[in-house]
Coordinates of N, CA and C and ligand atoms in Angstrom, one line a residue:
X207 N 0.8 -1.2 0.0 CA 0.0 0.0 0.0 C 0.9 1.3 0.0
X208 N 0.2 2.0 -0.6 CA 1.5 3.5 -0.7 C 1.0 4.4 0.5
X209 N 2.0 4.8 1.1 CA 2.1 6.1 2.2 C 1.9 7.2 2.2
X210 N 1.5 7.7 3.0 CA 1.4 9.4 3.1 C 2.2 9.9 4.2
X211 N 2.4 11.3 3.9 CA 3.3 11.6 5.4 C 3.3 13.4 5.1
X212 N 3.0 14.0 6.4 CA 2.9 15.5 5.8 C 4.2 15.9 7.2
X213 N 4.6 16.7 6.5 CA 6.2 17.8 6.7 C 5.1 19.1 7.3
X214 N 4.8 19.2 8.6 CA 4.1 20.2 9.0 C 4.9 21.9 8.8
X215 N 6.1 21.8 8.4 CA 7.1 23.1 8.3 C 8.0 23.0 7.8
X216 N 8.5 23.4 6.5 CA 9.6 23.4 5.9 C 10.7 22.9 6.6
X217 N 11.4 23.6 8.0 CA 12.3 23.4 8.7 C 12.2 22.3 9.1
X218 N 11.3 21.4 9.2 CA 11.3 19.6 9.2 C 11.8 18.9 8.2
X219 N 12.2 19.7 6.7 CA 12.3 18.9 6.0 C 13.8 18.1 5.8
X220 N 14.1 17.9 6.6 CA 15.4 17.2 7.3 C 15.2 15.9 7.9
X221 N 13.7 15.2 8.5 CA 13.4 14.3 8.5 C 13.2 13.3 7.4
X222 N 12.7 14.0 6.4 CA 11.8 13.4 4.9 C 12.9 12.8 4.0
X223 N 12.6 11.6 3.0 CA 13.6 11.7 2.2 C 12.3 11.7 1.1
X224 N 12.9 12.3 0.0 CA 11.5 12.6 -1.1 C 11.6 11.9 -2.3
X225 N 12.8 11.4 -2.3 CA 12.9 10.6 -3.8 C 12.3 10.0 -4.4
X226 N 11.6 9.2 -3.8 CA 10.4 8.2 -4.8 C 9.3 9.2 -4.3
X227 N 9.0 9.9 -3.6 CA 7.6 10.0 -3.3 C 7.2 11.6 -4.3
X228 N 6.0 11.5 -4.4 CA 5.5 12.4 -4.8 C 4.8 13.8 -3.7
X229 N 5.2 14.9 -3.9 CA 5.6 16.1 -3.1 C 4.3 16.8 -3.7
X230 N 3.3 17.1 -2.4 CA 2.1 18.6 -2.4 C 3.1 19.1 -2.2
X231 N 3.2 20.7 -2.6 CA 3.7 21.6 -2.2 C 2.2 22.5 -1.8
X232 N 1.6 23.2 -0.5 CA 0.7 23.5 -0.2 C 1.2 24.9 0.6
X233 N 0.4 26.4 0.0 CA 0.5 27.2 0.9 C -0.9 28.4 0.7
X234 N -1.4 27.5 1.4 CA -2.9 27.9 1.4 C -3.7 29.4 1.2
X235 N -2.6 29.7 2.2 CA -2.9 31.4 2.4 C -1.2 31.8 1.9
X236 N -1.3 32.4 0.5 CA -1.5 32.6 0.0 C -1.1 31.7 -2.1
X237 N -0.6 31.6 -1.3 CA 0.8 31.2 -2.5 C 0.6 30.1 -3.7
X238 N -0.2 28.8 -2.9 CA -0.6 28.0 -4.0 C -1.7 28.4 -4.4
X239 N -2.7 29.1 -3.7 CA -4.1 29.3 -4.3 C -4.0 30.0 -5.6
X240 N -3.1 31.6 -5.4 CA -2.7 32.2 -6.6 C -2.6 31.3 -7.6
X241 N -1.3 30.3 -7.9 CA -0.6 29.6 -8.8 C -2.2 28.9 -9.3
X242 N -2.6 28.3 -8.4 CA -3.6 27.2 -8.9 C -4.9 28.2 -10.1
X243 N -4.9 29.3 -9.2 CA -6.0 30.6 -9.7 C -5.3 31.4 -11.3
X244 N -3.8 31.2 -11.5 CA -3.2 31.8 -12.7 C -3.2 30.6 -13.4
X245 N -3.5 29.2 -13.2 CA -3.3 28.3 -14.5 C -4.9 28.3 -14.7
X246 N -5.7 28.4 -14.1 CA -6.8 28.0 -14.5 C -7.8 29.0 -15.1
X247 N -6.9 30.7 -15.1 CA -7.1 31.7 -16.2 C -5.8 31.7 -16.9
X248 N -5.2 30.8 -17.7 CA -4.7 30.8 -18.9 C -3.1 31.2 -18.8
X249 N -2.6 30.9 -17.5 CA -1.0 31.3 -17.7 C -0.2 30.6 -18.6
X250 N 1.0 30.7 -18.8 CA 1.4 30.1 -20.0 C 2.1 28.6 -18.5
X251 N 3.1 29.5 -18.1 CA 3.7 28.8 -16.9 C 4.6 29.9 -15.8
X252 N 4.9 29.1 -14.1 CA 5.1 29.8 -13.3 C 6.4 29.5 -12.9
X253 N 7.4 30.6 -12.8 CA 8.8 30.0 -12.5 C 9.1 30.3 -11.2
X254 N 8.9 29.0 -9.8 CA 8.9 29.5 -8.7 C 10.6 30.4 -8.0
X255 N 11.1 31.2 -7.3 CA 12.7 31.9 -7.0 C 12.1 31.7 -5.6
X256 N 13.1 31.2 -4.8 CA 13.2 31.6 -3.3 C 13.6 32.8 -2.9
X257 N 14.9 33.5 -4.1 CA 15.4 34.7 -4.3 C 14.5 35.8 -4.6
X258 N 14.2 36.7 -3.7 CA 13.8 37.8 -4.6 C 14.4 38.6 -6.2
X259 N 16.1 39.1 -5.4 CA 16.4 39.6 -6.6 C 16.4 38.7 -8.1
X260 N 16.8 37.2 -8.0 CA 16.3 36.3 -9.0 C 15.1 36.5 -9.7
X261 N 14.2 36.7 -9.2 CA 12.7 36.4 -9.7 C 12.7 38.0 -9.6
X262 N 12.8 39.1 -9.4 CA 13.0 40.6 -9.9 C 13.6 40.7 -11.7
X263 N 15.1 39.9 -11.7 CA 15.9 40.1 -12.8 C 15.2 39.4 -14.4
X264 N 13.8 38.5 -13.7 CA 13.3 37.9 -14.9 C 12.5 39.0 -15.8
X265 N 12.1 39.8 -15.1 CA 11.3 41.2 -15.9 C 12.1 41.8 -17.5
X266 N 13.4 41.4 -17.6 CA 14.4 41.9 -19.0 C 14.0 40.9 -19.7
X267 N 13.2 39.4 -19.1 CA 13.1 38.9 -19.8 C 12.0 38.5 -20.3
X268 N 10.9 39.2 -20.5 CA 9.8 39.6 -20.3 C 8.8 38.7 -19.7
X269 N 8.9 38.6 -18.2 CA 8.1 37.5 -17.7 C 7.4 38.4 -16.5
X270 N 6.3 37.9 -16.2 CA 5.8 39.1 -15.3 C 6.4 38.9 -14.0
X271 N 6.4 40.1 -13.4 CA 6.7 39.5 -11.6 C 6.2 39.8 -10.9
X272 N 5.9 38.7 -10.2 CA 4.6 38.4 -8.7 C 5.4 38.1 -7.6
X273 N 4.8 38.4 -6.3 CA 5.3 38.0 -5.3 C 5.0 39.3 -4.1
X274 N 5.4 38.4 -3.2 CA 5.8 39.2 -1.8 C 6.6 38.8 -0.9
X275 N 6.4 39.9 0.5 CA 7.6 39.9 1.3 C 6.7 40.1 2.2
X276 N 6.3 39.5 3.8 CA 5.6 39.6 4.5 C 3.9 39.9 4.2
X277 N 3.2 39.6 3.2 CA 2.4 39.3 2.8 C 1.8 40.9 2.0
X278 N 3.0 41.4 1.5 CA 2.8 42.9 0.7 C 3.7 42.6 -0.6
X279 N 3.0 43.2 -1.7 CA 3.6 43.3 -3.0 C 4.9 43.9 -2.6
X280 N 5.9 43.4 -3.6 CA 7.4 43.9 -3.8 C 7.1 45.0 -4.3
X281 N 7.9 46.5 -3.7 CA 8.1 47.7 -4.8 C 8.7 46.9 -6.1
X282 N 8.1 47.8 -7.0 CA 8.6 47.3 -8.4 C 8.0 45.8 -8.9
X283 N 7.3 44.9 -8.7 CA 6.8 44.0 -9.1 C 5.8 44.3 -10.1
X284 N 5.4 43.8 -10.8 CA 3.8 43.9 -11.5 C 2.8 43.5 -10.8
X285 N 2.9 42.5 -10.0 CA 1.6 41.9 -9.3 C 2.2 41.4 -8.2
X286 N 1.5 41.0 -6.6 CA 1.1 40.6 -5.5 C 1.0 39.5 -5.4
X287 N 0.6 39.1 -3.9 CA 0.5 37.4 -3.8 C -1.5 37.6 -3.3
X288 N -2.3 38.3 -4.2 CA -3.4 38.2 -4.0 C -4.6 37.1 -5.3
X289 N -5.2 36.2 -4.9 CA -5.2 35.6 -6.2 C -6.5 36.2 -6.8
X290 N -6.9 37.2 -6.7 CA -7.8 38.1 -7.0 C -7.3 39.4 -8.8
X291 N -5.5 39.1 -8.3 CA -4.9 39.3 -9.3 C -4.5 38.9 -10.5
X292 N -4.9 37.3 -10.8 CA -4.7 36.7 -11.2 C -5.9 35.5 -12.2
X293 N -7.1 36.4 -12.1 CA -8.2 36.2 -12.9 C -8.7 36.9 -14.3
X294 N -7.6 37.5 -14.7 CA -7.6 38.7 -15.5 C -7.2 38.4 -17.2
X295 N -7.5 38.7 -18.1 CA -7.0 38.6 -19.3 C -5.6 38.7 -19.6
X296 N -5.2 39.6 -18.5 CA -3.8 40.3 -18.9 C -2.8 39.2 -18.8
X297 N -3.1 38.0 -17.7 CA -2.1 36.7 -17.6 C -2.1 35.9 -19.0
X298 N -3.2 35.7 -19.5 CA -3.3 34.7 -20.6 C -2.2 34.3 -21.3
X299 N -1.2 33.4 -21.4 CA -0.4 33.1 -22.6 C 0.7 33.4 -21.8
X300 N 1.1 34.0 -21.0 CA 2.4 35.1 -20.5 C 2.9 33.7 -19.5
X301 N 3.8 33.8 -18.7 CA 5.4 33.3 -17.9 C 4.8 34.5 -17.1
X302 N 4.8 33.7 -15.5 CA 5.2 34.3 -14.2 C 6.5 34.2 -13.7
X303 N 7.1 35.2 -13.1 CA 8.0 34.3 -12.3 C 7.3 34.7 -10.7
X304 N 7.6 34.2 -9.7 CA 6.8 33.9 -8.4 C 7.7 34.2 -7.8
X305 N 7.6 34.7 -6.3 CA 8.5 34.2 -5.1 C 7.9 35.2 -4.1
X306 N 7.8 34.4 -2.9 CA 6.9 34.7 -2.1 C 7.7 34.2 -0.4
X307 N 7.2 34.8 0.2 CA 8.3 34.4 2.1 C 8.0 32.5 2.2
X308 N 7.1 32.2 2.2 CA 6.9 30.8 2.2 C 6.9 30.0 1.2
X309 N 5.6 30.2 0.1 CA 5.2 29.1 -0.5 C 6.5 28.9 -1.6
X310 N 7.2 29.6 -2.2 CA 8.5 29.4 -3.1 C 9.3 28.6 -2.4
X311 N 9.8 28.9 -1.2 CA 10.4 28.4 -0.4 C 10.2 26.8 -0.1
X312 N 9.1 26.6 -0.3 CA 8.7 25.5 0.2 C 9.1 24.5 -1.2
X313 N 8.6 25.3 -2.0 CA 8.9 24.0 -3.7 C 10.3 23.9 -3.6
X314 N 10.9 24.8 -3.3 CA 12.9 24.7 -2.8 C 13.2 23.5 -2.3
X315 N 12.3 23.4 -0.9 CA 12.8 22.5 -0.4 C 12.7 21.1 -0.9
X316 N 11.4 21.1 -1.7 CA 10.9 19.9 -2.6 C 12.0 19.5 -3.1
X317 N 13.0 19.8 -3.7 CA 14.0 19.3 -4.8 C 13.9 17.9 -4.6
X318 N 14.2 17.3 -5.6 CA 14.4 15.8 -5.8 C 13.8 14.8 -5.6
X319 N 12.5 15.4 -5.6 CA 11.1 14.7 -5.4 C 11.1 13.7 -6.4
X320 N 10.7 12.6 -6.4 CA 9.8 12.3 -8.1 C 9.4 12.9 -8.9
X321 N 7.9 13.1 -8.4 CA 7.2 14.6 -8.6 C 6.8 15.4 -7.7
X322 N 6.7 17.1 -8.4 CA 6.1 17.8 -7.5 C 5.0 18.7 -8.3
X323 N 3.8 18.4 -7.2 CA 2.7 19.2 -7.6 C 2.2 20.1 -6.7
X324 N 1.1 21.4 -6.9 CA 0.7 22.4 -6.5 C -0.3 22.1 -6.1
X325 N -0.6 21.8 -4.2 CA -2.5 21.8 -3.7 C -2.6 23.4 -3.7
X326 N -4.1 23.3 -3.8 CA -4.9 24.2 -2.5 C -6.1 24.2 -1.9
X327 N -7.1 24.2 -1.8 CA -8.6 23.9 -1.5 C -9.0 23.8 -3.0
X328 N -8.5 25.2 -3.7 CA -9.4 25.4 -4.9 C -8.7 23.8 -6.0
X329 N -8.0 23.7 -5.7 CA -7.7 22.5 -6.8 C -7.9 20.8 -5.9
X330 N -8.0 20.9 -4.6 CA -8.5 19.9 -4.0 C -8.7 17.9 -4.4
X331 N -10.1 18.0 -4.8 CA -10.3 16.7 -5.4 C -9.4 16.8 -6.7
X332 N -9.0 17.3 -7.5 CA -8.3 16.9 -8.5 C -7.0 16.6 -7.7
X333 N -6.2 17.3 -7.0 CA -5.1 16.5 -6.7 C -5.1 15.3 -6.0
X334 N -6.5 14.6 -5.2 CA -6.8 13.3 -4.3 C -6.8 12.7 -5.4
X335 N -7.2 13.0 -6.5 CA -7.7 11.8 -8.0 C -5.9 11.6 -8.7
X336 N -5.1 12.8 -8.4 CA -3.9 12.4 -8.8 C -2.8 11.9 -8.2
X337 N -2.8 12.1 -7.0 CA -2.6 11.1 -5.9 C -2.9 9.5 -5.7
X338 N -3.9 9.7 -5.7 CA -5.1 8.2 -5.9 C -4.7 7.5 -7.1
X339 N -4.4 7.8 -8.4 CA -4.0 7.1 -9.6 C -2.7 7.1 -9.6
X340 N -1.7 8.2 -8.8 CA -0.6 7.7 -9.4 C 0.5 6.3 -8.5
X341 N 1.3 6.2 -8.7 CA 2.0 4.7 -8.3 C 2.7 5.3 -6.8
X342 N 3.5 6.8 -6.8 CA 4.6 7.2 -5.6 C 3.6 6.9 -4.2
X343 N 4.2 6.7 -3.2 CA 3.9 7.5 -2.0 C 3.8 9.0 -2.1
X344 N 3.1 9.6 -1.1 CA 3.1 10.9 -1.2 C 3.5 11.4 0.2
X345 N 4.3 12.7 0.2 CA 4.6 13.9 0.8 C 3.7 15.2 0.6
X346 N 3.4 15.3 2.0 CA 2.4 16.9 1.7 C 3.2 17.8 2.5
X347 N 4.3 18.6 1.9 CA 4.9 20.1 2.3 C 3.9 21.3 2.6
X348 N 3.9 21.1 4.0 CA 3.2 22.8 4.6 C 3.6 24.1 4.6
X349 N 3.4 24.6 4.2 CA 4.9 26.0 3.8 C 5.0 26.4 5.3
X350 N 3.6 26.7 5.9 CA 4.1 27.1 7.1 C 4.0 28.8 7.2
X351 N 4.7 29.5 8.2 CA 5.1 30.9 8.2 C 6.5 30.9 8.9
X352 N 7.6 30.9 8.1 CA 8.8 31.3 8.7 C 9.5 30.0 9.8
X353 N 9.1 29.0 9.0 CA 9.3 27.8 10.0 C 8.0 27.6 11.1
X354 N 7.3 28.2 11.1 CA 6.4 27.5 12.3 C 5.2 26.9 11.2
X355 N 4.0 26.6 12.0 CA 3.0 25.7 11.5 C 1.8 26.6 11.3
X356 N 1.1 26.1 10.3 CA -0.2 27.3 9.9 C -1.0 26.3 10.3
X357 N -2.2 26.5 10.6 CA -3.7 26.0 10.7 C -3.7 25.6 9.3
X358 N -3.6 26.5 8.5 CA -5.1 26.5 6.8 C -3.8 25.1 6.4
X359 N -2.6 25.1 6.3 CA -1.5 24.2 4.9 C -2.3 23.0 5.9
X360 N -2.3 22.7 7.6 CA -2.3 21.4 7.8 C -3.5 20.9 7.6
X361 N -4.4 21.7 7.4 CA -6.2 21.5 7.1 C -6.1 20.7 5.4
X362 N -5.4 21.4 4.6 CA -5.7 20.9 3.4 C -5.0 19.6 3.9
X363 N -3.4 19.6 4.4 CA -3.5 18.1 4.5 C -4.3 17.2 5.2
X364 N -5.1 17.3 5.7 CA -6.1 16.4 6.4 C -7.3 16.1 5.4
X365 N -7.5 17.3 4.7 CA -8.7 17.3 4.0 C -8.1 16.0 2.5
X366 N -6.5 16.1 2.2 CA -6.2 15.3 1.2 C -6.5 13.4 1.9
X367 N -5.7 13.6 3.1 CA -5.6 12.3 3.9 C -7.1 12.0 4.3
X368 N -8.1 12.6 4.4 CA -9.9 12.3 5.0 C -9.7 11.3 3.1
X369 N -9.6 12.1 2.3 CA -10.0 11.6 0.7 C -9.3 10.4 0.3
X370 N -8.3 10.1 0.7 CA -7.3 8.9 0.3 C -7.3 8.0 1.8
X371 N -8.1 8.0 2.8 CA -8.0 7.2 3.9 C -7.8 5.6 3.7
X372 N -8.7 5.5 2.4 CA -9.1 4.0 2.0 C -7.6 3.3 1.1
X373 N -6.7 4.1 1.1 CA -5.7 3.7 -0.1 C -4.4 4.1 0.0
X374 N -4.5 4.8 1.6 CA -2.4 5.2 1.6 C -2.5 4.7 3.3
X375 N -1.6 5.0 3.6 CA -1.5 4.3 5.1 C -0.6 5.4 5.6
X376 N -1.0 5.9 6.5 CA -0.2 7.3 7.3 C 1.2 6.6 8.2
X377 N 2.4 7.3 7.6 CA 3.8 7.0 8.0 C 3.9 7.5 9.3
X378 N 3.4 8.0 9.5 CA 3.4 8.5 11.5 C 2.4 9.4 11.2
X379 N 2.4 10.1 12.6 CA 1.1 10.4 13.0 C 0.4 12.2 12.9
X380 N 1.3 12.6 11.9 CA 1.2 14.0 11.9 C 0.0 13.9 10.5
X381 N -0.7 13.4 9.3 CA -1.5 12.9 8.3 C -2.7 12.6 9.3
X382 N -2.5 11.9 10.8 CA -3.6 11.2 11.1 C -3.8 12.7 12.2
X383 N -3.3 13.5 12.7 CA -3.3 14.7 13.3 C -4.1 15.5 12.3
X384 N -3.7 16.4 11.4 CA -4.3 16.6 10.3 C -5.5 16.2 9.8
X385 N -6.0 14.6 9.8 CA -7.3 14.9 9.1 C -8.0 14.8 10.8
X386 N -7.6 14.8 11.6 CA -8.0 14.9 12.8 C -8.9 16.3 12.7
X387 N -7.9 17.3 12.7 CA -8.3 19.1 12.9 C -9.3 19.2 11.5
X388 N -9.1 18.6 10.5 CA -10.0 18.6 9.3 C -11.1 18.5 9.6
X389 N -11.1 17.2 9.9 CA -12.8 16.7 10.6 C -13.4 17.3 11.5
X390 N -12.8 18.1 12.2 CA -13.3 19.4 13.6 C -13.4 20.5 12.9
X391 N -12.7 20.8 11.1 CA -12.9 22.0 10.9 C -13.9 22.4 9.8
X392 N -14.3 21.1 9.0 CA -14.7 21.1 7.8 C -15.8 21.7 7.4
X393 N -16.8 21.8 8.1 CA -18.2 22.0 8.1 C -18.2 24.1 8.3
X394 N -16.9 24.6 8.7 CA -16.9 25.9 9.0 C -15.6 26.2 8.8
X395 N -14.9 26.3 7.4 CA -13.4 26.7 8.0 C -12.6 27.8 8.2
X396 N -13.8 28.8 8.0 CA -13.2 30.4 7.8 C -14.0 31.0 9.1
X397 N -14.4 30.1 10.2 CA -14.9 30.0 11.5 C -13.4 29.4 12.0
X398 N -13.3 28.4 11.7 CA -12.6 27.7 12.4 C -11.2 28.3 12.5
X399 N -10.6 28.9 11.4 CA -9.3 29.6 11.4 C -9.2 31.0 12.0
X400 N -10.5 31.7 12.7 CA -10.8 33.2 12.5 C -9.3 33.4 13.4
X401 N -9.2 32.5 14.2 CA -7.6 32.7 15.5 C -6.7 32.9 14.9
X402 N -6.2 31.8 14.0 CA -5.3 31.6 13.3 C -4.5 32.8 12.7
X403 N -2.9 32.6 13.2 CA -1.8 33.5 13.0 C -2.1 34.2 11.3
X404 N -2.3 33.0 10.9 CA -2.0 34.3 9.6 C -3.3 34.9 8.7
X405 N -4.5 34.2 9.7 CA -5.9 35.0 9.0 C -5.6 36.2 9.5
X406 N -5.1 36.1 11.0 CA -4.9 37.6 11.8 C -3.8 38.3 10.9
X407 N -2.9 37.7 10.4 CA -1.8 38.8 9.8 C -2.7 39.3 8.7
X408 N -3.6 38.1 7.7 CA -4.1 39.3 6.4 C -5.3 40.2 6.9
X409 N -5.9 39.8 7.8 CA -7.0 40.8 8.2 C -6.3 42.3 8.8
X410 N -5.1 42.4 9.1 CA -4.5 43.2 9.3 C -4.1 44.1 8.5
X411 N -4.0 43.2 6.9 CA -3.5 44.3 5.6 C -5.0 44.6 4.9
X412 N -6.1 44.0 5.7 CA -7.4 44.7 5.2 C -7.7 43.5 3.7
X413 N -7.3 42.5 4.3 CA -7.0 41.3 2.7 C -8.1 40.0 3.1
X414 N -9.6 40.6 3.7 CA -10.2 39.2 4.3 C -11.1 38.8 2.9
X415 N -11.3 39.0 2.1 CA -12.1 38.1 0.9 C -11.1 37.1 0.0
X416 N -9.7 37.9 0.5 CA -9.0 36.6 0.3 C -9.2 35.0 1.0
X417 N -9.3 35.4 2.0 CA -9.6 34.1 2.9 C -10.4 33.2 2.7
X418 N -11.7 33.6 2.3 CA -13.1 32.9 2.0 C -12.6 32.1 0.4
X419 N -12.1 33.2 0.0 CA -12.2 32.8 -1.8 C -10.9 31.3 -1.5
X420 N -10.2 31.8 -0.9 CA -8.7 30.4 -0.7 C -9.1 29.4 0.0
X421 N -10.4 29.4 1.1 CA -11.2 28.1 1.3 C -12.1 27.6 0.5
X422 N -12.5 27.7 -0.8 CA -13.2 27.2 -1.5 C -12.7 25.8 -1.9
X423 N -13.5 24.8 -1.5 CA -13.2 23.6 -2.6 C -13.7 23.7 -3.8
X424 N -12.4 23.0 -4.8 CA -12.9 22.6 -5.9 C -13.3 23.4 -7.0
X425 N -13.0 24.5 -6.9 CA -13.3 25.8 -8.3 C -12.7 25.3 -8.9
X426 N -11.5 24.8 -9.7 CA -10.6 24.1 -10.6 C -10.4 22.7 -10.5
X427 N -10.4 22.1 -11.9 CA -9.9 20.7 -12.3 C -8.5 20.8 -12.8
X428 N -7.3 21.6 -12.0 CA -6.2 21.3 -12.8 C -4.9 21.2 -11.7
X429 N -4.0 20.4 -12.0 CA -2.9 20.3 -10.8 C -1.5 20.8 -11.8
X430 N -1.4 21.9 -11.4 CA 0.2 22.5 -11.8 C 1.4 21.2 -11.4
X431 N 2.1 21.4 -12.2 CA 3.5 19.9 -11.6 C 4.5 21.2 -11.9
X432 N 5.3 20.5 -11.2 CA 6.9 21.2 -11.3 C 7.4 20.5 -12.8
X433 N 8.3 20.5 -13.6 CA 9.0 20.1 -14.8 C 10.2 21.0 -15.0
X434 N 11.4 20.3 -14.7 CA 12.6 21.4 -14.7 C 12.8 22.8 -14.3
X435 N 12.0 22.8 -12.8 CA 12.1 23.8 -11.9 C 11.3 24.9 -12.7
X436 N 10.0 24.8 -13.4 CA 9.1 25.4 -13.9 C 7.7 24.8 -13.7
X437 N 6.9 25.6 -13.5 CA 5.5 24.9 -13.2 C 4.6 25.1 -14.5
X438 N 3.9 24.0 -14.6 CA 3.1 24.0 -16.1 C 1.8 23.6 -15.5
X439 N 0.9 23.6 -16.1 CA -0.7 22.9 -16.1 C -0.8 21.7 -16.5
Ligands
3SL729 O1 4.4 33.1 2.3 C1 3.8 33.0 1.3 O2 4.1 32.2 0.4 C2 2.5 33.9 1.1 O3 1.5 33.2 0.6 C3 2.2 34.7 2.3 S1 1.0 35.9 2.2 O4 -0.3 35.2 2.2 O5 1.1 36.7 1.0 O6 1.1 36.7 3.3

């Protein structure tokens, strides 16, 4: 039977070894929702930088640049880590490049996965159906905030592990933790997080329709994959 196992914080990823398994990369609030929200209005593809100035220098090359630094647009960027920006005609056809305090960070740490793919709520059941068909074990990366643990990244993984209960077998106990708080939170989750560190940091930048719109299940049928340190649809 194939495994599951979720990395509650990047800075765990020192326990994990990822080689055969197949790697969520999940950052709920904000970072994968965007990506998941730019392929399913027509990006071409998203080039994730841990670096800022990296993912700044792509602009000569005419690729748009997105991102943030403590949950605020970069001076000089084109666009934010709001996925509200990213519903627009103006993406269609075009190259992101991305980089953001967490969720970049987090595909970083991915390296050398099998594969690596993009959750969020909004892409949800399509990633349990590609999970569910494919052959790896899976790894669910939480981005987290700065090394500590979010509410929303471990909810999605509970919500992926509630969907695959019948067909992976939890590698320890942090998957069975996870759909633990899932099942306490499912029925209300934008109740359930109102505490939570980083709803309080965006309700602070005045960013709460973000929140609602980034718990939606299932608006999109599409899972972004990594492919030569580039994300495609
Ligand atoms: O850290 C990240 O990757 C972001 O998604 C954080 S924020 O939602 O923009 O604050």
């Amino acid at each position: 039977m194939k495994t599951i196992d979720v990395c509650l914080s990047p800075d765990l990823m020192h326990l994990y070894d990822v080689q055969d398994r197949t790697v969520v990369v999940v950052d709920i609030l904000r970072a994968t929702s965007c990506m998941v929200t730019a392929f399913a209005n027509g990006v071409d593809s998203i080039t994730p930088f841990s670096n800022l100035e990296a993912c700044k220098s792509m602009k000569t090359k005419g690729y748009i640049t997105s991102g943030e630094r403590d949950g605020k647009k970069v001076v000089g960027f084109d666009k934010g880590n709001s996925p509200f920006e990213y519903t627009g005609e103006d993406i269609r056809g075009k190259k992101i490049a991305f980089t953001t305090t967490n969720g970049t960070q987090a595909i970083e740490k991915a390296t050398g996965a099998r594969k690596i793919i993009i959750g969020s709520f909004l892409n949800l059941s399509s990633v349990a159906k590609y999970l569910l068909f494919g052959q790896n074990s899976v790894l669910i990366i939480c981005a987290g905030w700065k090394g500590k643990v979010n509410l929303e990244d471990t909810l999605f993984a509970g919500a992926i592990m509630e969907k695959l209960k019948n067909h992976v077998e939890a590698d320890c106990d942090a998957p069975l933790a996870a759909q633990h708080l899932y099942n306490l939170a499912k029925n209300d989750m934008v109740k359930f997080l109102s505490n939570s560190s980083h709803v309080k940091r965006l309700n602070r930048l005045n960013i709460e329709k973000d929140i609602a719109y980034c718990l939606t299940p299932d608006k999109y049928q599409i899972v972004p994959t990594l492919v030569q340190g580039v994300l495609v649809a």
